[in-house]
Short mmCIF file of C-alpha atoms and ligand atoms in Angstrom, two decimals:
data_model
loop_
_atom_site.label_atom_id
_atom_site.label_comp_id
_atom_site.label_asym_id
_atom_site.label_seq_id
_atom_site.Cartn_x
_atom_site.Cartn_y
_atom_site.Cartn_z
CA UNK A 83 -36.51 2.54 -8.71
CA UNK A 84 -34.44 4.02 -6.01
CA UNK A 85 -30.48 4.47 -6.31
CA UNK A 86 -29.77 1.46 -4.37
CA UNK A 87 -31.88 -0.48 -6.95
CA UNK A 88 -30.13 1.27 -9.70
CA UNK A 89 -26.80 0.22 -8.44
CA UNK A 90 -27.93 -3.47 -8.21
CA UNK A 91 -29.34 -3.67 -11.56
CA UNK A 92 -26.30 -1.66 -13.18
CA UNK A 93 -24.14 -3.83 -11.24
CA UNK A 94 -26.27 -7.09 -12.57
CA UNK A 95 -25.77 -6.23 -16.34
CA UNK A 96 -22.25 -5.38 -15.76
CA UNK A 97 -21.83 -8.67 -14.44
CA UNK A 98 -23.64 -10.11 -17.23
CA UNK A 99 -21.20 -8.59 -19.26
CA UNK A 100 -17.96 -9.94 -17.26
CA UNK A 101 -19.50 -13.21 -17.67
CA UNK A 102 -20.32 -12.83 -21.28
CA UNK A 103 -16.89 -11.57 -21.65
CA UNK A 104 -15.62 -15.06 -19.70
CA UNK A 105 -17.59 -17.25 -21.59
CA UNK A 106 -19.12 -18.10 -18.54
CA UNK A 107 -22.64 -17.05 -19.86
CA UNK A 108 -23.66 -20.10 -21.14
CA UNK A 109 -23.03 -22.10 -18.35
CA UNK A 110 -24.68 -20.15 -15.67
CA UNK A 111 -26.05 -17.42 -14.40
CA UNK A 112 -24.75 -13.76 -15.17
CA UNK A 113 -23.62 -12.90 -11.56
CA UNK A 114 -20.40 -14.12 -11.49
CA UNK A 115 -16.67 -13.06 -12.04
CA UNK A 116 -12.98 -13.90 -11.66
CA UNK A 117 -11.13 -13.23 -8.98
CA UNK A 118 -7.64 -14.15 -7.42
CA UNK A 119 -8.99 -15.67 -3.75
CA UNK A 120 -7.52 -17.36 -0.69
CA UNK A 121 -9.90 -18.94 1.19
CA UNK A 122 -7.53 -20.42 4.11
CA UNK A 123 -4.53 -18.41 5.72
CA UNK A 124 -1.70 -20.18 3.66
CA UNK A 125 1.37 -18.81 1.71
CA UNK A 126 0.82 -16.18 -1.13
CA UNK A 127 1.73 -19.10 -3.78
CA UNK A 128 -2.00 -20.53 -2.74
CA UNK A 129 -4.01 -17.69 -3.93
CA UNK A 130 -6.27 -19.08 -7.03
CA UNK A 131 -8.16 -17.70 -9.70
CA UNK A 132 -11.87 -18.14 -9.27
CA UNK A 133 -15.37 -17.82 -9.58
CA UNK A 134 -17.35 -16.08 -7.16
CA UNK A 135 -20.11 -13.42 -6.85
CA UNK A 136 -19.90 -10.12 -8.24
CA UNK A 137 -20.49 -7.90 -5.03
CA UNK A 138 -22.99 -5.34 -4.80
CA UNK A 139 -22.15 -1.91 -3.09
CA UNK A 140 -23.74 -0.97 0.20
CA UNK A 141 -25.52 2.51 0.14
CA UNK A 142 -22.27 4.52 0.91
CA UNK A 143 -20.07 2.00 -1.57
CA UNK A 144 -19.15 2.46 -5.02
CA UNK A 145 -18.76 -0.97 -7.35
CA UNK A 146 -15.57 -0.72 -9.27
CA UNK A 147 -14.72 -2.37 -12.85
CA UNK A 148 -11.07 -2.88 -11.89
CA UNK A 149 -8.41 -1.95 -14.06
CA UNK A 150 -5.46 -2.38 -12.46
CA UNK A 151 -4.54 -3.65 -8.37
CA UNK A 152 -1.27 -2.42 -6.66
CA UNK A 153 0.40 -4.95 -4.36
CA UNK A 154 1.31 -3.97 -1.32
CA UNK A 155 2.78 -6.01 1.84
CA UNK A 156 -0.22 -5.82 3.30
CA UNK A 157 -1.73 -8.32 0.77
CA UNK A 158 0.65 -10.74 2.21
CA UNK A 159 -0.61 -10.38 5.62
CA UNK A 160 -4.04 -10.77 4.89
CA UNK A 161 -3.30 -13.82 2.66
CA UNK A 162 -0.95 -15.36 5.40
CA UNK A 163 -2.94 -14.35 8.63
CA UNK A 164 0.69 -13.11 9.98
CA UNK A 165 1.34 -11.71 12.67
CA UNK A 166 -1.28 -13.34 14.62
CA UNK A 167 -2.34 -9.90 15.79
CA UNK A 168 -4.19 -9.51 12.21
CA UNK A 169 -6.55 -12.20 12.68
CA UNK A 170 -7.81 -10.44 16.27
CA UNK A 171 -8.26 -7.30 14.75
CA UNK A 172 -10.87 -8.05 12.56
CA UNK A 173 -9.36 -9.51 9.44
CA UNK A 174 -10.71 -13.32 10.48
CA UNK A 175 -9.76 -15.27 13.39
CA UNK A 176 -9.98 -18.91 11.24
CA UNK A 177 -9.69 -17.63 7.53
CA UNK A 178 -9.28 -14.56 5.95
CA UNK A 179 -12.73 -12.49 6.00
CA UNK A 180 -12.63 -11.52 2.93
CA UNK A 181 -11.45 -14.67 0.84
CA UNK A 182 -10.94 -12.19 -2.67
CA UNK A 183 -7.29 -10.71 -2.11
CA UNK A 184 -5.82 -7.13 -2.70
CA UNK A 185 -6.78 -3.82 -1.70
CA UNK A 186 -5.38 -1.06 -3.82
CA UNK A 187 -7.69 -0.32 -7.20
CA UNK A 188 -7.93 1.93 -9.99
CA UNK A 189 -10.56 1.38 -12.20
CA UNK A 190 -14.10 2.80 -13.63
CA UNK A 191 -17.09 3.57 -11.37
CA UNK A 192 -19.48 0.81 -12.72
CA UNK A 193 -22.58 1.75 -10.08
CA UNK A 194 -23.26 3.90 -7.27
CA UNK A 195 -24.83 3.49 -3.92
CA UNK A 196 -27.84 5.34 -2.73
CA UNK A 197 -25.77 7.59 -0.43
CA UNK A 198 -23.20 8.04 -3.00
CA UNK A 199 -22.91 11.97 -3.48
CA UNK A 200 -19.04 12.90 -5.35
CA UNK A 201 -18.68 10.01 -7.54
CA UNK A 202 -20.83 8.80 -10.75
CA UNK A 203 -20.67 5.64 -13.12
CA UNK A 204 -17.88 6.25 -15.66
CA UNK A 205 -15.64 8.37 -13.22
CA UNK A 206 -11.80 6.78 -13.46
CA UNK A 207 -11.06 6.48 -9.93
CA UNK A 208 -8.13 5.19 -7.29
CA UNK A 209 -8.16 3.91 -4.01
CA UNK A 210 -8.63 1.11 -1.38
CA UNK A 211 -11.45 -1.68 -1.88
CA UNK A 212 -12.60 -4.82 -0.31
CA UNK A 213 -11.00 -7.69 -2.58
CA UNK A 214 -9.27 -5.87 -5.76
CA UNK A 215 -7.79 -9.09 -7.22
CA UNK A 216 -11.06 -8.97 -9.32
CA UNK A 217 -13.22 -7.89 -11.88
CA UNK A 218 -15.13 -5.88 -9.95
CA UNK A 219 -14.76 -4.57 -6.68
CA UNK A 220 -16.62 -2.39 -3.96
CA UNK A 221 -15.22 0.48 -2.02
CA UNK A 222 -16.52 3.08 -0.02
CA UNK A 223 -16.74 6.15 -1.33
CA UNK A 224 -14.70 7.78 1.54
CA UNK A 225 -11.51 5.64 0.14
CA UNK A 226 -11.70 6.28 -3.42
CA UNK A 227 -10.82 9.88 -5.14
CA UNK A 228 -10.51 10.59 -9.32
CA UNK A 229 -7.65 9.25 -10.78
CA UNK A 230 -4.96 11.86 -11.25
CA UNK A 231 -4.75 13.05 -14.91
CA UNK A 232 -2.35 11.66 -17.39
CA UNK A 233 -1.49 8.85 -14.79
CA UNK A 234 -2.19 5.50 -16.46
CA UNK A 235 -4.65 2.82 -14.73
CA UNK A 236 -1.45 0.79 -13.88
CA UNK A 237 0.65 3.59 -12.02
CA UNK A 238 -2.84 4.86 -9.87
CA UNK A 239 -3.53 1.15 -8.83
CA UNK A 240 0.22 1.18 -7.26
CA UNK A 241 -0.37 4.55 -5.37
CA UNK A 242 -3.45 4.21 -2.50
CA UNK A 243 -2.04 2.37 0.24
CA UNK A 244 1.87 3.32 0.08
CA UNK A 245 1.59 6.76 -1.09
CA UNK A 246 -1.13 7.66 1.32
CA UNK A 247 0.91 5.81 4.01
CA UNK A 248 4.23 7.75 2.94
CA UNK A 249 2.02 11.14 2.78
CA UNK A 250 1.01 10.32 6.27
CA UNK A 251 4.50 10.06 7.44
CA UNK A 252 6.49 12.99 5.69
CA UNK A 253 3.41 15.83 5.88
CA UNK A 254 1.41 14.93 9.15
CA UNK A 255 3.90 12.73 11.49
CA UNK A 256 7.19 14.06 10.69
CA UNK A 257 5.63 17.77 9.01
CA UNK A 258 9.04 17.35 6.85
CA UNK A 259 10.72 20.95 6.03
CA UNK A 260 13.10 22.57 3.52
CA UNK A 261 16.40 22.16 4.23
CA UNK A 262 15.76 19.14 7.11
CA UNK A 263 17.99 15.91 6.50
CA UNK A 264 15.65 12.83 6.01
CA UNK A 265 16.84 9.37 6.48
CA UNK A 266 14.36 6.96 4.59
CA UNK A 267 15.10 3.21 5.79
CA UNK A 268 13.58 1.16 3.57
CA UNK A 269 13.63 3.71 0.32
CA UNK A 270 13.28 0.99 -2.59
CA UNK A 271 9.98 -0.33 -1.09
CA UNK A 272 6.40 0.52 -1.71
CA UNK A 273 5.86 2.94 0.98
CA UNK A 274 9.64 4.10 0.74
CA UNK A 275 9.88 5.14 -2.68
CA UNK A 276 6.91 7.21 -2.26
CA UNK A 277 8.34 8.92 0.99
CA UNK A 278 11.79 9.47 -0.43
CA UNK A 279 9.74 11.85 -3.37
CA UNK A 280 7.40 13.58 -0.86
CA UNK A 281 10.38 14.81 1.08
CA UNK A 282 12.24 15.90 -1.57
CA UNK A 283 9.34 17.75 -2.60
CA UNK A 284 9.35 18.91 0.60
CA UNK A 285 12.92 20.75 0.37
CA UNK A 286 14.54 18.09 2.38
CA UNK A 287 17.97 16.76 1.81
CA UNK A 288 17.28 12.84 1.66
CA UNK A 289 19.78 10.08 2.25
CA UNK A 290 17.92 6.33 1.31
CA UNK A 291 18.97 2.87 2.89
CA UNK A 292 18.06 0.18 0.35
CA UNK A 293 20.19 -2.87 -0.89
CA UNK A 294 23.02 -2.02 -3.52
CA UNK A 295 20.54 -3.69 -6.22
CA UNK A 296 17.89 -1.10 -6.21
CA UNK A 297 19.83 2.03 -5.21
CA UNK A 298 19.83 3.31 -8.76
CA UNK A 299 15.92 3.52 -8.39
CA UNK A 300 16.11 5.51 -5.27
CA UNK A 301 18.55 8.17 -6.49
CA UNK A 302 16.32 8.45 -9.63
CA UNK A 303 13.58 9.33 -7.15
CA UNK A 304 15.56 12.13 -5.46
CA UNK A 305 17.79 10.78 -2.75
CA UNK A 306 20.91 12.40 -2.85
CA UNK A 307 22.96 9.24 -1.32
CA UNK A 308 21.85 5.73 -0.87
CA UNK A 309 23.44 3.64 1.74
CA UNK A 310 23.30 -0.63 1.70
CA UNK A 311 21.94 -1.81 4.89
CA UNK A 312 23.81 -5.35 3.79
CA UNK A 313 27.08 -3.70 3.82
CA UNK A 314 26.86 -0.95 6.20
CA UNK A 315 25.27 -0.02 9.76
CA UNK A 316 23.70 3.10 9.09
CA UNK A 317 23.07 3.47 12.96
CA UNK A 318 27.00 4.12 13.13
CA UNK A 319 27.14 6.74 11.28
CA UNK A 320 28.95 9.44 12.66
CA UNK A 321 26.11 12.41 11.80
CA UNK A 322 22.34 12.69 12.60
CA UNK A 323 19.00 13.65 11.02
CA UNK A 324 16.36 15.59 12.01
CA UNK A 325 13.63 13.20 10.86
CA UNK A 326 14.06 9.24 10.34
CA UNK A 327 10.99 7.52 8.73
CA UNK A 328 11.69 3.67 8.95
CA UNK A 329 9.96 1.20 6.46
CA UNK A 330 12.49 -1.59 6.53
CA UNK A 331 13.89 -4.05 8.66
CA UNK A 332 13.67 -3.96 12.33
CA UNK A 333 16.55 -1.63 13.86
CA UNK A 334 16.12 -1.46 17.59
CA UNK A 335 15.09 2.33 18.63
CA UNK A 336 17.98 2.98 20.60
CA UNK A 337 19.92 2.44 17.72
CA UNK A 338 17.95 4.64 15.60
CA UNK A 339 17.88 7.49 18.34
CA UNK A 340 21.86 7.34 18.11
CA UNK A 341 21.57 9.08 14.82
CA UNK A 342 18.31 11.24 15.47
CA UNK A 343 19.12 14.72 16.26
CA UNK A 344 18.26 15.73 20.03
CA UNK A 345 14.94 17.39 18.64
CA UNK A 346 14.33 15.01 15.99
CA UNK A 347 11.46 13.09 14.56
CA UNK A 348 11.65 8.91 14.22
CA UNK A 349 8.37 7.64 12.43
CA UNK A 350 8.20 3.67 12.32
CA UNK A 351 5.86 2.99 9.52
CA UNK A 352 6.92 -1.15 9.66
CA UNK A 353 9.19 -3.78 8.94
CA UNK A 354 8.79 -7.44 8.48
CA UNK A 355 9.71 -9.99 10.91
CA UNK A 356 9.42 -10.14 14.46
CA UNK A 357 7.42 -12.68 16.49
CA UNK A 358 4.44 -14.54 15.60
CA UNK A 359 1.99 -12.33 17.65
CA UNK A 360 3.26 -8.70 16.86
CA UNK A 361 5.53 -9.28 14.06
CA UNK A 362 7.10 -6.21 12.97
CA UNK A 363 4.52 -3.71 15.08
CA UNK A 364 6.39 -4.00 18.45
CA UNK A 365 8.78 -1.19 17.63
CA UNK A 366 5.73 1.36 16.63
CA UNK A 367 4.01 0.46 20.15
CA UNK A 368 6.70 1.25 22.35
CA UNK A 369 8.14 4.43 20.54
CA UNK A 370 5.38 6.62 22.18
CA UNK A 371 6.20 5.49 25.29
CA UNK A 372 10.16 5.78 24.85
CA UNK A 373 8.94 9.60 23.65
CA UNK A 374 7.58 10.93 26.82
CA UNK A 375 11.56 10.24 28.33
CA UNK A 376 13.43 12.58 25.40
CA UNK A 377 13.37 15.76 23.61
CA UNK A 378 13.20 13.45 20.22
CA UNK A 379 10.04 12.49 18.97
CA UNK A 380 9.24 8.89 18.48
CA UNK A 381 6.13 7.82 16.79
CA UNK A 382 4.54 4.63 15.33
CA UNK A 383 2.00 5.29 12.54
CA UNK A 384 -1.11 3.40 11.58
CA UNK A 385 -2.56 4.38 7.68
CA UNK A 386 -5.81 4.89 6.62
CA UNK A 387 -6.96 5.49 2.90
CA UNK A 388 -9.49 8.52 2.47
CA UNK A 389 -10.68 10.38 0.10
CA UNK A 390 -8.74 13.43 1.15
CA UNK A 391 -5.28 12.19 1.16
CA UNK A 392 -5.39 10.41 -2.04
CA UNK A 393 -6.50 13.91 -3.39
CA UNK A 394 -3.35 15.17 -1.89
CA UNK A 395 -1.55 12.42 -3.68
CA UNK A 396 -3.21 13.47 -6.88
CA UNK A 397 -2.03 17.04 -6.68
CA UNK A 398 1.52 16.06 -5.95
CA UNK A 399 1.15 14.02 -8.89
CA UNK A 400 -0.18 16.18 -11.20
CA UNK A 401 2.33 18.81 -10.10
CA UNK A 402 4.72 16.28 -11.26
CA UNK A 403 6.81 16.06 -7.55
CA UNK A 404 5.96 12.10 -7.27
CA UNK A 405 5.61 9.07 -9.41
CA UNK A 406 4.88 5.51 -8.76
CA UNK A 407 7.52 3.31 -9.41
CA UNK A 408 6.21 0.36 -11.02
CA UNK A 409 8.56 -2.13 -11.67
CA UNK A 410 6.47 -4.96 -12.60
CA UNK A 411 2.90 -6.17 -13.52
CA UNK A 412 1.08 -9.61 -13.52
CA UNK A 413 -2.07 -10.79 -15.20
CA UNK A 414 -4.86 -11.52 -12.59
CA UNK A 415 -3.91 -15.30 -12.69
CA UNK A 416 -0.16 -15.24 -11.90
CA UNK A 417 -1.45 -12.51 -8.92
CA UNK A 418 0.02 -15.15 -6.58
CA UNK A 419 3.31 -14.47 -7.86
CA UNK A 420 3.03 -10.96 -7.59
CA UNK A 421 2.88 -11.18 -4.20
CA UNK A 422 5.23 -14.21 -3.57
CA UNK A 423 8.23 -11.74 -5.42
CA UNK A 424 7.16 -8.51 -3.31
CA UNK A 425 7.65 -10.50 0.03
CA UNK A 426 10.64 -12.13 -1.40
CA UNK A 427 12.41 -8.92 -2.26
CA UNK A 428 12.30 -9.13 -5.86
CA UNK A 429 10.54 -5.99 -6.74
CA UNK A 430 11.73 -2.36 -6.71
CA UNK A 431 9.63 0.10 -5.89
CA UNK A 432 6.00 -1.44 -6.87
CA UNK A 433 4.16 -4.60 -8.39
CA UNK A 434 1.03 -4.32 -9.67
CA UNK A 435 -2.02 -6.74 -10.63
CA UNK A 436 -3.53 -6.09 -14.19
CA UNK A 437 -7.12 -7.18 -14.73
CA UNK A 438 -8.53 -5.16 -17.81
CA UNK A 439 -6.76 -2.30 -20.26
CA UNK A 440 -4.69 -0.73 -17.97
CA UNK A 441 -2.80 1.82 -19.99
N1 NAP B 127 1.85 1.16 9.66
C1 NAP B 127 0.99 1.33 8.44
O1 NAP B 127 0.12 1.93 8.95
C2 NAP B 127 1.48 0.80 7.39
C3 NAP B 127 1.38 0.86 6.19
C4 NAP B 127 2.02 0.43 4.85
C5 NAP B 127 2.92 -0.33 4.81
N2 NAP B 127 3.70 -0.64 6.41
C6 NAP B 127 4.75 -1.65 6.52
O2 NAP B 127 5.65 -0.94 6.25
C7 NAP B 127 6.63 -1.68 5.89
C8 NAP B 127 7.16 -1.29 4.41
O3 NAP B 127 6.16 -1.53 3.64
P1 NAP B 127 6.07 -1.47 2.01
O4 NAP B 127 4.74 -1.82 1.40
O5 NAP B 127 7.07 -0.46 1.64
O6 NAP B 127 7.15 -2.84 2.12
P2 NAP B 127 8.15 -3.18 0.90
O7 NAP B 127 7.81 -2.46 -0.41
O8 NAP B 127 8.64 -4.71 0.64
O9 NAP B 127 9.68 -2.59 0.99
C9 NAP B 127 10.33 -2.58 2.23
C10 NAP B 127 11.54 -2.26 1.89
O10 NAP B 127 12.25 -2.66 3.11
C11 NAP B 127 13.84 -2.43 2.58
N3 NAP B 127 14.12 -3.74 3.81
C12 NAP B 127 14.30 -4.99 3.81
N4 NAP B 127 14.94 -5.30 4.72
C13 NAP B 127 15.52 -4.55 5.45
C14 NAP B 127 16.60 -4.30 6.61
N5 NAP B 127 16.90 -5.21 7.07
N6 NAP B 127 17.04 -3.17 7.05
C15 NAP B 127 16.69 -2.10 5.94
N7 NAP B 127 15.62 -2.10 5.08
C16 NAP B 127 15.25 -2.83 4.68
C17 NAP B 127 13.72 -3.17 1.52
O11 NAP B 127 14.85 -3.15 0.71
P3 NAP B 127 15.27 -3.98 -0.81
O12 NAP B 127 14.29 -3.92 -1.21
O13 NAP B 127 16.51 -2.79 -1.49
O14 NAP B 127 16.16 -4.84 -0.14
C18 NAP B 127 12.73 -2.31 0.96
O15 NAP B 127 13.08 -0.97 0.59
C19 NAP B 127 6.19 -3.25 5.82
O16 NAP B 127 6.43 -3.64 7.02
C20 NAP B 127 4.44 -3.09 6.07
O17 NAP B 127 3.67 -3.91 6.62
C21 NAP B 127 2.67 -0.15 7.36
#
């Protein structure tokens, strides 16, 4: 039996265990699992738990027994198919290509493909998978890493997309240095909550922008000051920042440049709203063009989870510099509520869907 066959065989036995646990073994073949699915683009309230086949890992993939699955804005985009550009870049033109929702995952390796070299069955991992709101999910080995020591499955599952995006913004794009003045817009969100901590860990003086109700969290994460975007126009401040990391709202570039130092760096991570085609991504596309005419560095960011970035996140977590700010957890059959609460601004930091024991 080669390694691929081994993977398939062990996946089947795990599926049997899953079905037995669900009580479905009496009524059908032991090859299905519970998953939160959405088969057509619609509001996240349409996400429903259904029985679907247990996925099989390809040669370079790992089958993960999911314990917890983080929720991020991307889940809302993939479920709704908005903005429309999402559909054009490969996520499914007419309906979601991947009906099982969720990307971020923490769990235990249940089976490995024949080309997998770093991970083995039984390893506790975190990373990005295809459809993590489920009992099992497949993920490329290159998008997984060993879970940080001493971190719960819940906290680890909240990290992949948000912490990796923050890492790229703080360490790769802006290269934040000690003593710099850093403004994090959207500091109470998934990406922002990690970006604040990473900038503080680099020795920066951080100002966060968030709603007043979530300002205490942002201070706890290390921001020296928190400004409420609902009552103050941050771009009217009579001061400048060396770095601005923008993860919330759609403040025009020219307003942001007003409070950016002459050689400062602006990183546009994202922002909700905008038109139906590009959504909030328009500013990120324009920023590098404007950048060619000024001494300020203006850029967008395209995040991608990789094992080396996850390992850097693990290093920061194990050093005590960064933690996941998990606000609420939801069982799998309430996944739709998790996505809706996030989209409606009811989450401070991160929301997580729990699938098995996730302590
Ligand atoms: N470029 C990439 O590769 C990439 C990767 C990941 C995420 N993103 C994008 O980045 C954005 C943030 O993602 P996330 O997961 O961190 O979202 P999130 O958890 O929903 O956080 C959004 C943040 O924006 C704040 N906010 C909302 N409206 C605002 C406004 N008008 N002005 C200033 N701040 C405002 C929120 O503050 P309150 O909650 O306190 O109101 C919250 O702190 C999303 O648009 C997402 O799609 C892009």
